[in-house]
Amino acid sequence: MSSASILNPADVPPDSVKAAEPTRDIMPPVKTRTGLWGFVWRNPSIAVGGGIVLLMIFIAVFAPLLWTVDPTALAPARRTREPSAEYWFGTDMLGRDVYSRVIYGARVSLIVGFAVAFFSSVIGLAIGLVSGFVRWADGIIMRIMDGLMSIPSILLAIALMALTRGSVGNVILAITVAEVPRVSRLVRGVVLSLREQPYVDAAVAAGTRTPVIIWRHILPNTIAPMTVQATYVCASAMIVESILSFIGAGTPPIIPSWGNIMAEGRALWQVKPYIVFFPALFLSITVLAVNLLGDGLRDALDPRMAKRI
Amino acid sequence: MDRRTFFKAGAGIAALGASGGLGAPALAQGAAQRTLRFVPQANLANFDPIWGTQYVVRNAACLVWDTLYGFDANLVPQRQMVESEEVTDGGKTWTFRLREGLRFHDGEPVRARDVAASLNRWAVRDGMGQMIRAIQEEPVQAVDDRTFRWRLKQPYPKMLVALGKNNTPMAFIMPERLARTDPFQQVTEFIGSGPMRLVRNEWVPGAKAVFAKFEHYVPRQEPASWLAGGKVINFDRIEWIIMPDPATASAALQNGEIDWWETPLTDLVPSLRRNRNIRADIADPLGNIGSFRFNHLHPPFNDVRARRAIAMALNQEDYMRAVAGDDRSLWSTLPSFFTPGTPLYTEAGGDILKGPRNIDGAKRLLAEAGYDGQPITVLVAQDQAPLKAMGEVTNALLTSLGMRVDFVATDWGTVGQRRAMRNPPGQGGWHVFHTWHAGADCTNPSSYLALRTHGDGAWFGWPSDAAVEAARNKWFEAPNLEAEKAAVAEMNAAAFNHVTYLPTGFFKTYQAWRSNVSGIIGAPIPFFWNVSKS
Amino acid sequence: MFAYVVRRILATIPVMAVVALFVFSLLYIAPGDPAAVIAGDQATPEDVERIRASLGLDRPYLVRFGAWVFDIVRGDLGVSIFTNLPVSTMIMQRVEPTFSLMVVTLILAVSIAVPLGVVAAWKVGTAIDKAVMGFAVLGFSVPVFVVGYLLAWTFALELDWLPVQGYTPLSEGLWPWLENLILPAIALGSVYIALIARITRATMLEVLQQDYIRTARAKGAGQRSILFVHALKNAAVPIVTVIGIGIALLIGGAVVTESVFAIPGLGRLTVDAILRRDYPVIQGVVLLFSFVYVLVNLMIDLLYTLFDPRIRY
């Protein structure tokens, strides 16, 4: 063996070194799908749920363009017709086109769902923040919220609806009142747990004013659980609206909603099941989608939320 | 043996061990045959037929209490509790004698004192009773245990009609101690002399009421005909089961869990009829008259032209289809305020509702009446199917006339409260509400409160017109049928001229029962006598 | 421990006070006049006024509230405007069906949902897990009355296995009582099962990752023992919490279920009373439901100390 060393390339004879065998992959490379397809692959719940919700919103917004007729147009001479080429979902007991009512009904059901989710979140946030920060108010507020929560929400909503006449606005108000306590509890819980965190302590010690603390530290941490909670509230609100209509305390029938189409058709479900079936299908799919969306968001934003929500 | 009975049998054996006793008593054949399960038209929440004037209360009361007279199938009052009557003193004194053997459910005999107290209480609440009270010399007096007398200042030929009619409130006879209750308060016990007694401890208001046969009831000898004749009960128990959901009641009837359903939905009847074990037929040949009721106090409907405009445009076919479905044997158009098929029926003055509808003419007439585009407040009860349907048709009608509609969807209770308000519609009042009247109440002017036009004291809407009232008085004074018919025709025409309210049509409803039940007849009240189950 | 129990019980009083105030005030400002409904179709406006006065509906707010609270404390829930029966009697008549329905639903739901959740957690990520969770989400999404109608149609009408409606008291036999309650319990429990299954799965997943599980496995404990003895006991707290909170769901859902299956229970009583504005009944029933809810959650709070001795308030 010569004293030449492989350390010096000039010393290495040209043919003495062969290219190394490519090593076998011990771990194959992870294919990271990018873009939209990648997003869908990694978060199926959000994709499917969100997709269906978007579809329903589309249907609601573009209802007049989707081959519908006036959903309130009565035609008693053509009542209770089975689904056919002319009436895709049949007609109801006053001769109105069920397809058009279901399509327009998406508007009311979605508006009720989103409005309740929005208002209950905003109001619940405000109450939760006050409760979490203002010690003396906490006791009173939480007692009131506990009190409201111990009245079953359906009964609360029915009772509130009994105070006024049926309208979309009143339904939204009634269901919001029933849902606010839960949201406020959630926010309060987050606030209380965050206040123990060292960085918040530090901020307080440094003399930061409360609104700034809220804005910079508390709010960002409430967004995630509140968003998830809001989706569940939305789903729950749509179901409660249908139950209110079932009992006769919901939106007035001249404004079709999935709930009151079902309520009107319930007496005939044995002989003309399509009147109940189609709105039930749309409602269930939408609520399912919103729930999936909520689950997906919860898993994506913070898997630890699964324990709390 | 069907599957359910099989499961029951098997499980019954298991249950014997589990519960240490017998299985469901309903398995016993005999008991089931002697029990009738009936689903009434509405919730039976209270039970005083003088205090609460709902039809369902009256229907249940017919089982528990008896009346002095009763309409037969020809609407002629016949003796029931009374054995004989005598009219003296130029028609001003009525003396009655009770028949023998009448007992209350608590064992006491029925005495004239009880009758006197009952009639005096009834007369406070009833229209015809109030008329009699206004002309009575003194309240009803008991002469002896079985005789009582009513002395009036002037004759009242329709006395027996008042005592035997089937419109609410009926002149039911209660024990004196109960009849002394204020007519505006409920009685606290439900003791009567009728063929059945209420099983008080099994009454769950809103869910169930149970009646048991009263062994000491002595039926009359004559065959039964509506409220007249012998009321023979062939059951030990009759259960009234309240079912709020028509689909549930339909399924229960098909399954044999109930025997008789008073008001099946018209749309469900074809499928019920296809079941070999179920029969269905018209419930009440006297049917019902739908009502579009105006508020005569406030614009625009305080102007007769606006009301006539609606009459020109209103399409009774639309209303009736919405209420009663596609079965033409169930409804007809009605150019009259009175019940078709009855002796006094007339179409005088009803031409405005006949023929093709005139939307343009109506619009012109509305403009002429000064309609300025204000929203029309329509009260619509959502919990009564016919009213809900009529409300929606009205909404479409008014909109087609270019009117703006303030559609108040609420429950019958709220409608009841709001229709009593005379304020302007913008301040809690109303323009239009819907209701219906049983055909039995619209056969003649005697109990036809809705057709009266005496202004402030009139029914909700407060129509005011002299001609209608004059015609009505003529009917009360009419000596024979010809005169009555003329008076009613005059009243009908005057009412159309004034457009007191608008009939939306004449409709009937079905009743349905299991085929092993026989004896059910079509009448304004579900009669349980002569009904039996095999 | 005793002090803790007393403190918890005392804490329920302000909650009930809030409920009472809320319920009473709600109905005080409500429109709708029971007197008009009682008076009936043929009544004149004067009749209606007389009835209102006789019902005492024209006294001022504080007087009525004070009188009402005083009566409640003495156990007198007032008299129904419509039936003239004491509210407590009406409630007692209807308690058994609703209570039976809720107990059967609770037992059914817990016995189905907890094992489902455990299995889903055990087989996390597999088809079984997805199937169970899929069913659970479905349970949330279909309205209770639709489920009720479907069940009634399939099992009662088509297959004729069970009755369509009604309620048979327990005194008439165990099986008749049960067979009337099976379909309503499944319908009512669908949401409840979904909720409990999800929480069970989520909590079990977390617990199964804990060290003590690994220790148990290392010690050679069998799969079943691990799941049900070690894991479930530690997962009990959130599960039992959800069961408690879910009672409110049951009560709300009972309203609809009782309507569909014609069960003469408190839910139907409440809805009828609300729609008719029978104030004393509404107040009595809502108060009762809230009290039950508060009581159940109190018991659950006290049960926590059994499951997890570390919990002390």
Short mmCIF file of C-alpha atoms in Angstrom, two decimals, chain B residues 2-5 7-8 11-12 15 18-19 22-26 43-47 51-55 124-125 130 168 182-188 190 200-208 241-245 247-252 254-255 257-258 383 410-414 416-420 422 435-437 441 447-450 456-460 462, chain C residues 30-55 79-86 89-90 93-94 97 145 149 152-177 179-180 256-265 268-269 272-278:
data_model
loop_
_atom_site.label_atom_id
_atom_site.label_comp_id
_atom_site.label_asym_id
_atom_site.label_seq_id
_atom_site.Cartn_x
_atom_site.Cartn_y
_atom_site.Cartn_z
CA ASP B 2 -99.56 -10.99 14.27
CA ARG B 3 -96.03 -10.39 15.40
CA ARG B 4 -96.94 -7.97 18.15
CA THR B 5 -99.27 -10.39 19.84
CA PHE B 7 -94.03 -10.86 21.20
CA LYS B 8 -96.52 -9.90 23.82
CA ALA B 11 -92.77 -11.41 26.74
CA GLY B 12 -95.85 -11.75 28.84
CA ALA B 15 -93.03 -10.47 32.48
CA ALA B 18 -90.26 -10.15 36.18
CA SER B 19 -93.17 -8.23 37.57
CA LEU B 22 -100.19 -10.61 35.19
CA GLY B 23 -99.31 -9.03 31.91
CA ALA B 24 -101.31 -6.24 30.30
CA PRO B 25 -105.01 -6.57 31.02
CA ALA B 26 -105.75 -5.61 27.45
CA ASN B 43 -107.83 18.69 23.69
CA LEU B 44 -110.29 18.21 26.56
CA ALA B 45 -108.67 20.54 29.02
CA ASN B 46 -111.65 21.54 31.08
CA PHE B 47 -115.05 20.09 31.59
CA TRP B 51 -118.38 27.85 31.47
CA GLY B 52 -116.26 26.64 28.56
CA THR B 53 -118.08 26.68 25.27
CA GLN B 54 -115.70 24.71 23.09
CA TYR B 55 -117.28 21.98 20.99
CA VAL B 124 -126.77 33.70 31.92
CA ARG B 125 -124.35 32.35 29.30
CA GLN B 130 -130.44 35.54 27.78
CA THR B 168 -123.24 25.48 22.95
CA ASP B 182 -121.06 31.46 39.27
CA PRO B 183 -121.56 30.99 35.51
CA PHE B 184 -118.13 32.56 34.94
CA GLN B 185 -116.35 30.06 37.16
CA GLN B 186 -115.88 26.35 36.57
CA VAL B 187 -117.81 23.78 38.56
CA THR B 188 -115.54 21.69 40.73
CA PHE B 190 -118.64 16.71 37.35
CA ARG B 200 -112.20 11.57 37.88
CA ASN B 201 -108.95 10.02 39.05
CA GLU B 202 -108.10 8.80 35.55
CA TRP B 203 -108.63 12.17 33.89
CA VAL B 204 -105.36 13.63 32.66
CA PRO B 205 -106.29 16.94 31.06
CA GLY B 206 -104.74 17.18 27.66
CA ALA B 207 -104.05 13.47 27.43
CA LYS B 208 -106.86 11.20 28.47
CA ILE B 241 -107.33 9.74 24.07
CA ILE B 242 -106.00 13.11 22.96
CA MET B 243 -103.55 12.84 20.07
CA PRO B 244 -102.09 16.10 18.88
CA ASP B 245 -100.32 14.58 15.90
CA ALA B 247 -100.02 11.09 11.69
CA THR B 248 -99.79 9.31 15.02
CA ALA B 249 -103.58 8.99 15.28
CA SER B 250 -103.71 7.59 11.76
CA ALA B 251 -101.08 5.02 12.54
CA ALA B 252 -102.80 4.11 15.79
CA GLN B 254 -104.41 1.36 11.41
CA ASN B 255 -102.73 -0.62 14.15
CA GLU B 257 -104.70 0.85 19.05
CA ILE B 258 -107.74 3.12 18.83
CA ASP B 383 -102.60 25.56 15.35
CA THR B 410 -99.91 33.15 15.93
CA ASP B 411 -101.99 30.67 17.91
CA TRP B 412 -105.74 30.50 18.39
CA GLY B 413 -105.48 31.81 21.92
CA THR B 414 -103.77 35.00 20.80
CA GLY B 416 -108.96 35.08 20.55
CA GLN B 417 -107.46 37.86 22.58
CA ARG B 418 -106.61 40.20 19.76
CA ARG B 419 -109.91 39.93 17.94
CA ALA B 420 -111.60 41.35 21.04
CA ARG B 422 -111.41 47.50 19.07
CA THR B 435 -112.91 31.04 11.88
CA TRP B 436 -115.59 28.53 11.03
CA HIS B 437 -119.09 27.85 12.33
CA ASP B 441 -125.31 26.51 14.48
CA SER B 447 -128.10 30.88 17.97
CA TYR B 448 -126.38 32.51 15.03
CA LEU B 449 -124.38 35.07 16.98
CA ALA B 450 -122.00 35.74 14.11
CA ASP B 456 -121.26 47.42 19.79
CA GLY B 457 -122.88 44.32 21.27
CA ALA B 458 -122.34 42.24 18.18
CA TRP B 459 -119.76 39.54 17.68
CA PHE B 460 -116.11 40.43 16.93
CA TRP B 462 -118.96 44.72 15.31
CA ALA C 30 -96.33 38.01 27.60
CA PRO C 31 -99.21 38.95 25.35
CA GLY C 32 -101.98 36.46 24.79
CA ASP C 33 -104.90 36.25 27.12
CA PRO C 34 -106.01 32.97 28.65
CA ALA C 35 -109.28 34.63 29.60
CA ALA C 36 -110.13 35.15 25.95
CA VAL C 37 -109.46 31.53 25.13
CA ILE C 38 -111.53 30.32 28.07
CA ALA C 39 -114.39 32.59 27.18
CA GLY C 40 -114.62 30.83 23.86
CA ASP C 41 -115.91 31.85 20.50
CA GLN C 42 -119.31 33.12 21.54
CA ALA C 43 -118.16 35.40 24.33
CA THR C 44 -118.60 39.14 24.48
CA PRO C 45 -115.76 41.46 25.52
CA GLU C 46 -117.46 41.98 28.91
CA ASP C 47 -117.41 38.24 29.52
CA VAL C 48 -113.69 38.20 28.86
CA GLU C 49 -113.07 41.00 31.35
CA ARG C 50 -115.03 39.22 34.04
CA ILE C 51 -113.05 36.06 33.53
CA ARG C 52 -109.76 37.98 33.68
CA ALA C 53 -110.74 39.51 36.98
CA SER C 54 -111.83 36.19 38.41
CA LEU C 55 -108.45 34.69 37.49
CA VAL C 79 -104.15 26.13 40.04
CA SER C 80 -104.32 25.72 36.30
CA ILE C 81 -106.33 28.38 34.58
CA PHE C 82 -107.81 25.98 32.11
CA THR C 83 -108.52 22.81 34.00
CA ASN C 84 -109.04 24.22 37.49
CA LEU C 85 -106.91 21.39 38.84
CA PRO C 86 -103.93 22.09 41.09
CA THR C 89 -101.78 17.30 40.57
CA MET C 90 -101.42 17.82 36.84
CA GLN C 93 -100.27 12.73 36.70
CA ARG C 94 -97.70 13.24 33.99
CA PRO C 97 -94.46 8.74 31.58
CA PHE C 145 -89.15 14.08 15.00
CA TYR C 149 -91.51 9.15 12.31
CA ALA C 152 -92.66 4.49 13.97
CA TRP C 153 -93.22 3.78 10.32
CA THR C 154 -90.63 1.03 10.08
CA PHE C 155 -91.06 -0.82 13.33
CA ALA C 156 -94.65 -0.14 14.20
CA LEU C 157 -96.54 0.12 10.95
CA GLU C 158 -94.53 -1.92 8.50
CA LEU C 159 -93.08 -4.59 10.71
CA ASP C 160 -95.69 -4.37 13.46
CA TRP C 161 -93.17 -5.22 16.14
CA LEU C 162 -94.04 -2.41 18.49
CA PRO C 163 -96.96 -0.08 19.16
CA VAL C 164 -97.15 3.25 17.42
CA GLN C 165 -98.10 5.41 20.33
CA GLY C 166 -99.26 5.64 23.87
CA TYR C 167 -97.98 4.85 27.29
CA THR C 168 -98.72 1.91 29.54
CA PRO C 169 -98.02 2.40 33.24
CA LEU C 170 -95.50 0.10 34.88
CA SER C 171 -98.26 -1.21 37.11
CA GLU C 172 -99.72 -3.00 34.12
CA GLY C 173 -96.65 -5.08 33.50
CA LEU C 174 -93.00 -4.70 32.66
CA TRP C 175 -93.09 -5.63 29.00
CA PRO C 176 -96.13 -3.49 28.03
CA TRP C 177 -94.46 -0.56 29.76
CA GLU C 179 -92.63 -1.83 24.51
CA ASN C 180 -94.33 1.57 24.45
CA VAL C 256 -91.12 16.60 20.54
CA THR C 257 -90.96 12.86 21.18
CA GLU C 258 -94.01 12.91 23.41
CA SER C 259 -95.91 14.70 20.67
CA VAL C 260 -94.94 12.23 17.97
CA PHE C 261 -95.62 9.13 20.07
CA ALA C 262 -98.65 10.52 21.94
CA ILE C 263 -97.09 9.96 25.35
CA PRO C 264 -99.05 11.84 28.02
CA GLY C 265 -96.02 13.37 29.68
CA ARG C 268 -96.63 17.83 25.99
CA LEU C 269 -98.16 19.45 29.05
CA ASP C 272 -99.88 22.88 25.43
CA ALA C 273 -99.66 25.21 28.40
CA ILE C 274 -97.31 27.60 26.63
CA LEU C 275 -99.44 27.77 23.51
CA ARG C 276 -102.55 28.34 25.62
CA ARG C 277 -100.85 30.68 28.07
CA ASP C 278 -101.83 28.65 31.10
#
